[in-house]
Tab-separated table of C-alpha atoms and ligand atoms in Angstrom:
chain	number	residue	atom	x	y	z
A	1	UNK	CA	60.694	-136.096	-155.614
A	2	UNK	CA	62.076	-138.923	-153.565
A	3	UNK	CA	59.988	-141.519	-151.802
A	4	UNK	CA	60.995	-140.227	-148.410
A	5	UNK	CA	58.112	-138.415	-146.753
A	6	UNK	CA	58.807	-134.686	-146.746
A	7	UNK	CA	59.034	-132.887	-143.425
A	8	UNK	CA	58.549	-129.172	-142.923
A	9	UNK	CA	59.783	-128.152	-139.479
A	10	UNK	CA	59.447	-124.780	-137.781
A	11	UNK	CA	62.157	-123.785	-135.322
A	12	UNK	CA	60.638	-120.903	-133.400
A	13	UNK	CA	63.920	-120.187	-131.573
A	14	UNK	CA	63.481	-117.675	-128.684
A	15	UNK	CA	60.280	-116.167	-130.096
A	16	UNK	CA	56.558	-116.094	-129.286
A	17	UNK	CA	54.855	-116.033	-125.910
A	18	UNK	CA	52.525	-118.808	-124.791
A	19	UNK	CA	49.347	-117.256	-126.207
A	20	UNK	CA	50.985	-116.532	-129.574
A	21	UNK	CA	52.360	-120.069	-129.651
A	22	UNK	CA	48.914	-121.561	-129.036
A	23	UNK	CA	47.337	-119.364	-131.703
A	24	UNK	CA	49.998	-120.192	-134.257
A	25	UNK	CA	49.825	-123.947	-133.775
A	26	UNK	CA	46.011	-123.851	-133.928
A	27	UNK	CA	46.213	-122.045	-137.278
A	28	UNK	CA	48.750	-124.569	-138.542
A	29	UNK	CA	46.532	-127.449	-137.392
A	30	UNK	CA	43.485	-125.935	-139.105
A	31	UNK	CA	45.450	-125.222	-142.292
A	32	UNK	CA	46.871	-128.744	-142.557
A	33	UNK	CA	43.763	-130.655	-141.536
A	34	UNK	CA	43.119	-132.202	-144.962
A	35	UNK	CA	46.726	-132.233	-146.100
A	36	UNK	CA	48.308	-135.576	-146.959
A	37	UNK	CA	51.818	-136.631	-147.790
A	38	UNK	CA	53.828	-134.219	-145.679
A	39	UNK	CA	54.927	-134.234	-142.049
A	40	UNK	CA	54.782	-131.019	-140.050
A	41	UNK	CA	56.756	-130.252	-136.899
A	42	UNK	CA	57.092	-127.277	-134.579
A	43	UNK	CA	59.816	-126.534	-132.028
A	44	UNK	CA	58.525	-123.847	-129.633
A	45	UNK	CA	60.435	-122.415	-126.669
A	46	UNK	CA	60.455	-124.741	-123.640
A	47	UNK	CA	57.940	-122.642	-121.703
A	48	UNK	CA	55.314	-123.101	-124.415
A	49	UNK	CA	55.775	-126.856	-125.001
A	50	UNK	CA	52.975	-128.005	-122.684
A	51	UNK	CA	50.471	-125.467	-123.978
A	52	UNK	CA	51.363	-126.193	-127.611
A	53	UNK	CA	51.059	-129.927	-126.976
A	54	UNK	CA	47.508	-129.363	-125.649
A	55	UNK	CA	46.620	-127.140	-128.578
A	56	UNK	CA	47.864	-129.756	-131.069
A	57	UNK	CA	45.273	-132.208	-129.737
A	58	UNK	CA	44.703	-134.995	-132.250
A	59	UNK	CA	46.161	-133.209	-135.270
A	60	UNK	CA	49.283	-134.696	-136.808
A	61	UNK	CA	51.807	-132.040	-135.868
A	62	UNK	CA	55.008	-133.279	-134.288
A	63	UNK	CA	56.480	-131.424	-131.324
A	64	UNK	CA	60.207	-130.903	-130.773
A	65	UNK	CA	62.468	-129.381	-128.166
A	66	UNK	CA	65.150	-127.005	-129.440
A	67	UNK	CA	67.898	-128.536	-127.310
A	68	UNK	CA	68.436	-130.988	-124.439
A	69	UNK	CA	71.065	-132.140	-121.961
A	70	UNK	CA	72.456	-135.649	-122.261
A	71	UNK	CA	71.931	-136.579	-118.604
A	72	UNK	CA	68.473	-137.655	-117.416
A	73	UNK	CA	68.452	-135.398	-114.343
A	74	UNK	CA	70.798	-133.799	-111.839
A	75	UNK	CA	72.579	-130.625	-110.819
A	76	UNK	CA	72.679	-128.880	-114.223
A	77	UNK	CA	71.191	-125.457	-113.566
A	78	UNK	CA	69.425	-124.040	-116.584
A	79	UNK	CA	69.357	-127.295	-118.521
A	80	UNK	CA	66.506	-129.572	-119.562
A	81	UNK	CA	66.656	-133.328	-120.058
A	82	UNK	CA	65.283	-135.445	-122.855
A	83	UNK	CA	63.034	-137.136	-120.308
A	84	UNK	CA	61.504	-133.756	-119.499
A	85	UNK	CA	60.953	-133.069	-123.178
A	86	UNK	CA	59.193	-136.396	-123.524
A	87	UNK	CA	57.029	-135.631	-120.520
A	88	UNK	CA	56.063	-132.330	-122.163
A	89	UNK	CA	54.902	-134.281	-125.228
A	90	UNK	CA	57.886	-133.991	-127.556
A	91	UNK	CA	58.648	-136.721	-130.070
A	92	UNK	CA	61.683	-134.959	-131.581
A	93	UNK	CA	64.558	-132.758	-130.475
A	94	UNK	CA	66.809	-130.393	-132.427
A	95	UNK	CA	70.445	-131.043	-131.539
A	96	UNK	CA	73.579	-129.102	-132.428
A	97	UNK	CA	71.939	-126.103	-134.076
A	98	UNK	CA	74.624	-123.696	-135.273
A	99	UNK	CA	73.409	-121.078	-132.786
A	100	UNK	CA	74.051	-123.607	-130.007
A	101	UNK	CA	77.453	-124.415	-131.479
A	102	UNK	CA	78.608	-120.832	-131.975
A	103	UNK	CA	76.870	-118.837	-129.213
A	104	UNK	CA	76.870	-121.504	-126.507
A	105	UNK	CA	80.088	-123.283	-127.416
A	106	UNK	CA	78.596	-126.701	-127.976
A	107	UNK	CA	81.055	-129.200	-129.341
A	108	UNK	CA	80.681	-132.227	-131.569
A	109	UNK	CA	81.524	-134.335	-128.520
A	110	UNK	CA	78.643	-133.050	-126.367
A	111	UNK	CA	76.337	-133.102	-129.380
A	112	UNK	CA	77.213	-136.778	-129.814
A	113	UNK	CA	76.222	-137.430	-126.180
A	114	UNK	CA	72.925	-135.634	-126.758
A	115	UNK	CA	72.150	-137.617	-129.908
A	116	UNK	CA	72.860	-140.829	-128.013
A	117	UNK	CA	70.679	-139.842	-125.032
A	118	UNK	CA	67.793	-138.725	-127.262
A	119	UNK	CA	67.925	-141.998	-129.172
A	120	UNK	CA	67.936	-144.073	-125.969
A	121	UNK	CA	64.856	-142.171	-124.828
A	122	UNK	CA	63.048	-142.695	-128.120
A	123	UNK	CA	63.208	-139.040	-129.077
A	124	UNK	CA	64.039	-138.512	-132.749
A	125	UNK	CA	67.148	-136.325	-133.015
A	126	UNK	CA	67.265	-133.642	-135.681
A	127	UNK	CA	71.016	-133.216	-135.925
A	128	UNK	CA	72.134	-129.929	-137.467
A	129	UNK	CA	75.406	-129.460	-139.314
A	130	UNK	CA	76.705	-126.686	-141.509
A	131	UNK	CA	79.731	-124.658	-142.522
A	132	UNK	CA	80.464	-120.968	-141.969
A	133	UNK	CA	81.009	-118.519	-144.817
A	134	UNK	CA	84.726	-118.468	-144.085
A	135	UNK	CA	84.898	-122.254	-144.286
A	136	UNK	CA	82.936	-122.298	-147.552
A	137	UNK	CA	85.078	-119.604	-149.105
A	138	UNK	CA	88.193	-121.426	-147.904
A	139	UNK	CA	87.064	-124.564	-149.757
A	140	UNK	CA	86.620	-126.485	-146.497
A	141	UNK	CA	82.888	-127.211	-146.685
A	142	UNK	CA	83.071	-130.979	-147.130
A	143	UNK	CA	85.929	-131.425	-144.690
A	144	UNK	CA	84.012	-129.501	-142.000
A	145	UNK	CA	80.796	-131.402	-142.641
A	146	UNK	CA	82.583	-134.738	-142.559
A	147	UNK	CA	84.160	-133.876	-139.247
A	148	UNK	CA	80.806	-132.762	-137.810
A	149	UNK	CA	79.177	-135.991	-138.990
A	150	UNK	CA	82.013	-138.257	-137.833
A	151	UNK	CA	82.189	-136.734	-134.368
A	152	UNK	CA	78.535	-135.839	-133.726
A	153	UNK	CA	77.465	-139.349	-134.697
A	154	UNK	CA	80.426	-141.122	-133.152
A	155	UNK	CA	78.256	-143.264	-130.885
A	156	UNK	CA	76.115	-144.355	-133.824
A	157	UNK	CA	79.275	-145.244	-135.744
A	158	UNK	CA	80.662	-147.291	-132.834
A	159	UNK	CA	77.382	-149.198	-132.593
A	160	UNK	CA	77.156	-149.503	-136.368
A	161	UNK	CA	73.504	-148.457	-136.201
A	162	UNK	CA	71.745	-145.309	-137.304
A	163	UNK	CA	67.989	-145.513	-136.943
A	164	UNK	CA	66.132	-144.789	-140.138
A	165	UNK	CA	63.968	-142.260	-138.312
A	166	UNK	CA	67.020	-140.095	-137.557
A	167	UNK	CA	66.833	-136.678	-139.196
A	168	UNK	CA	69.774	-134.609	-140.366
A	169	UNK	CA	69.567	-130.924	-141.182
A	170	UNK	CA	72.060	-129.122	-143.374
A	171	UNK	CA	72.062	-125.494	-142.327
A	172	UNK	CA	74.867	-123.438	-143.853
A	173	UNK	CA	75.623	-120.861	-141.178
A	174	UNK	CA	75.922	-118.104	-143.794
A	175	UNK	CA	72.325	-118.716	-144.894
A	176	UNK	CA	70.665	-118.580	-141.470
A	177	UNK	CA	68.597	-115.444	-140.933
A	178	UNK	CA	70.568	-113.634	-143.618
A	179	UNK	CA	68.154	-113.873	-146.549
A	180	UNK	CA	70.939	-115.662	-148.470
A	181	UNK	CA	69.747	-119.136	-149.371
A	182	UNK	CA	72.008	-121.798	-150.743
A	183	UNK	CA	71.010	-122.363	-154.346
A	184	UNK	CA	69.132	-125.620	-154.879
A	185	UNK	CA	72.249	-126.986	-156.601
A	186	UNK	CA	74.566	-125.965	-153.763
A	187	UNK	CA	72.222	-127.559	-151.237
A	188	UNK	CA	71.736	-130.705	-153.331
A	189	UNK	CA	75.502	-131.145	-153.667
A	190	UNK	CA	75.869	-131.143	-149.894
A	191	UNK	CA	72.813	-133.324	-149.284
A	192	UNK	CA	74.217	-135.892	-151.701
A	193	UNK	CA	77.541	-135.771	-149.858
A	194	UNK	CA	75.733	-136.373	-146.553
A	195	UNK	CA	73.777	-139.290	-147.990
A	196	UNK	CA	76.992	-140.825	-149.311
A	197	UNK	CA	78.548	-140.403	-145.886
A	198	UNK	CA	75.602	-142.297	-144.360
A	199	UNK	CA	76.006	-145.051	-146.938
A	200	UNK	CA	79.728	-145.393	-146.257
A	201	UNK	CA	79.313	-145.247	-142.475
A	202	UNK	CA	76.227	-147.493	-142.253
A	203	UNK	CA	74.532	-148.998	-145.301
A	204	UNK	CA	72.584	-148.237	-148.455
A	205	UNK	CA	69.183	-148.832	-146.891
A	206	UNK	CA	69.844	-146.401	-144.066
A	207	UNK	CA	71.136	-143.828	-146.542
A	208	UNK	CA	68.004	-144.170	-148.628
A	209	UNK	CA	65.674	-143.797	-145.637
A	210	UNK	CA	67.171	-141.016	-143.487
A	211	UNK	CA	65.625	-137.631	-144.170
A	212	UNK	CA	67.935	-134.693	-144.751
A	213	UNK	CA	66.382	-131.249	-144.284
A	214	UNK	CA	67.726	-127.985	-145.621
A	215	UNK	CA	67.676	-124.883	-143.407
A	216	UNK	CA	68.705	-121.279	-143.985
A	217	UNK	CA	66.377	-118.527	-145.239
A	218	UNK	CA	63.788	-120.951	-146.588
A	219	UNK	CA	60.819	-118.870	-147.763
A	220	UNK	CA	57.628	-119.517	-149.728
A	221	UNK	CA	59.302	-118.286	-152.916
A	222	UNK	CA	62.320	-120.604	-152.794
A	223	UNK	CA	60.953	-123.731	-151.115
A	224	UNK	CA	59.618	-125.389	-154.268
A	225	UNK	CA	62.949	-125.311	-156.080
A	226	UNK	CA	64.787	-126.611	-153.043
A	227	UNK	CA	62.266	-129.398	-152.505
A	228	UNK	CA	62.509	-130.506	-156.113
A	229	UNK	CA	66.108	-131.623	-155.554
A	230	UNK	CA	66.537	-135.356	-155.175
A	231	UNK	CA	68.215	-135.438	-151.776
A	232	UNK	CA	66.358	-132.582	-150.084
A	233	UNK	CA	63.604	-134.109	-147.988
A	234	UNK	CA	62.280	-131.088	-146.198
A	235	UNK	CA	63.062	-127.793	-144.558
A	236	UNK	CA	64.034	-126.577	-141.113
A	237	UNK	CA	62.646	-123.071	-141.034
A	238	UNK	CA	63.287	-120.170	-138.673
A	239	UNK	CA	61.822	-116.760	-139.532
A	240	UNK	CA	59.185	-117.929	-142.001
A	241	UNK	CA	57.786	-120.436	-139.492
A	242	UNK	CA	56.615	-117.706	-137.119
A	243	UNK	CA	53.638	-116.599	-139.215
A	244	UNK	CA	50.866	-118.964	-140.193
A	245	UNK	CA	50.527	-117.673	-143.745
A	246	UNK	CA	54.172	-118.154	-144.683
A	247	UNK	CA	54.509	-121.454	-142.799
A	248	UNK	CA	51.369	-122.868	-144.407
A	249	UNK	CA	52.719	-121.869	-147.818
A	250	UNK	CA	55.943	-123.700	-147.027
A	251	UNK	CA	54.026	-126.804	-146.002
A	252	UNK	CA	52.220	-126.710	-149.367
A	253	UNK	CA	55.497	-126.350	-151.212
A	254	UNK	CA	54.188	-127.902	-154.406
B	1	13P	P1	65.995	-118.839	-140.944
B	1	13P	O1	64.932	-119.632	-141.700
B	1	13P	O2	65.428	-117.695	-140.178
B	1	13P	O3	67.137	-118.482	-141.824
B	1	13P	O4	66.582	-119.857	-139.826
B	1	13P	C1	66.992	-121.108	-140.200
B	1	13P	C2	67.243	-121.910	-138.980
B	1	13P	O5	68.193	-121.650	-138.251
B	1	13P	C3	66.316	-123.012	-138.667
B	1	13P	O6	66.793	-123.829	-137.653
């Protein structure tokens, strides 16, 4: 294991009503009460953020939005700003999830604006990157990831600063919700590539501090092997984060 503090994050996507959200986070809080050495985060739907924040109370569960707009306010029907997420109690925000990129046509350029806005607001961005099956099979994985990193973190690169709290998530599109997980070695190879990119673009210290999560069909039976890889610092979990028993098992990955 690395010295970076592991983070297990649940992305609930467009699932769970408010009551179910409250119940789930209460179970997670109760199940992690005595647990040390791991950070836990949940990203409920926007409508449940306030209620989940209240239910979290004093327990150490971080709250994230699943997306945000880069402007603070204005005529953007259907959007939500980072300021609003902060007001609802979020400390983190997922940006550039592959479902946002593919279904809602988000580009690296708008993702870059979102990362910048989140950072200015003091929200920790969880920037997602990942290749499709076609790109992997075409041998383009590293090229695609480099482009996503270069363009989605263009503002950071211009400033020459990437905060150490920034979180990256490698989510191969072909592994999301498919039951196909990247093997620990496949994931580690990419995580190492990402860390080297951080080192080249910023510096060694930043590269050693930034946490890189893996996402894509993470389940209780594969989490331990993934987490034992040197550059995998946690998991961004969809399906298995919706039930307290599987999510609690993931949090206790050891
Ligand atoms: P699954 O864990 O359901 O594959 O989803 C992964 C994901 O997209 C997390 O953001």
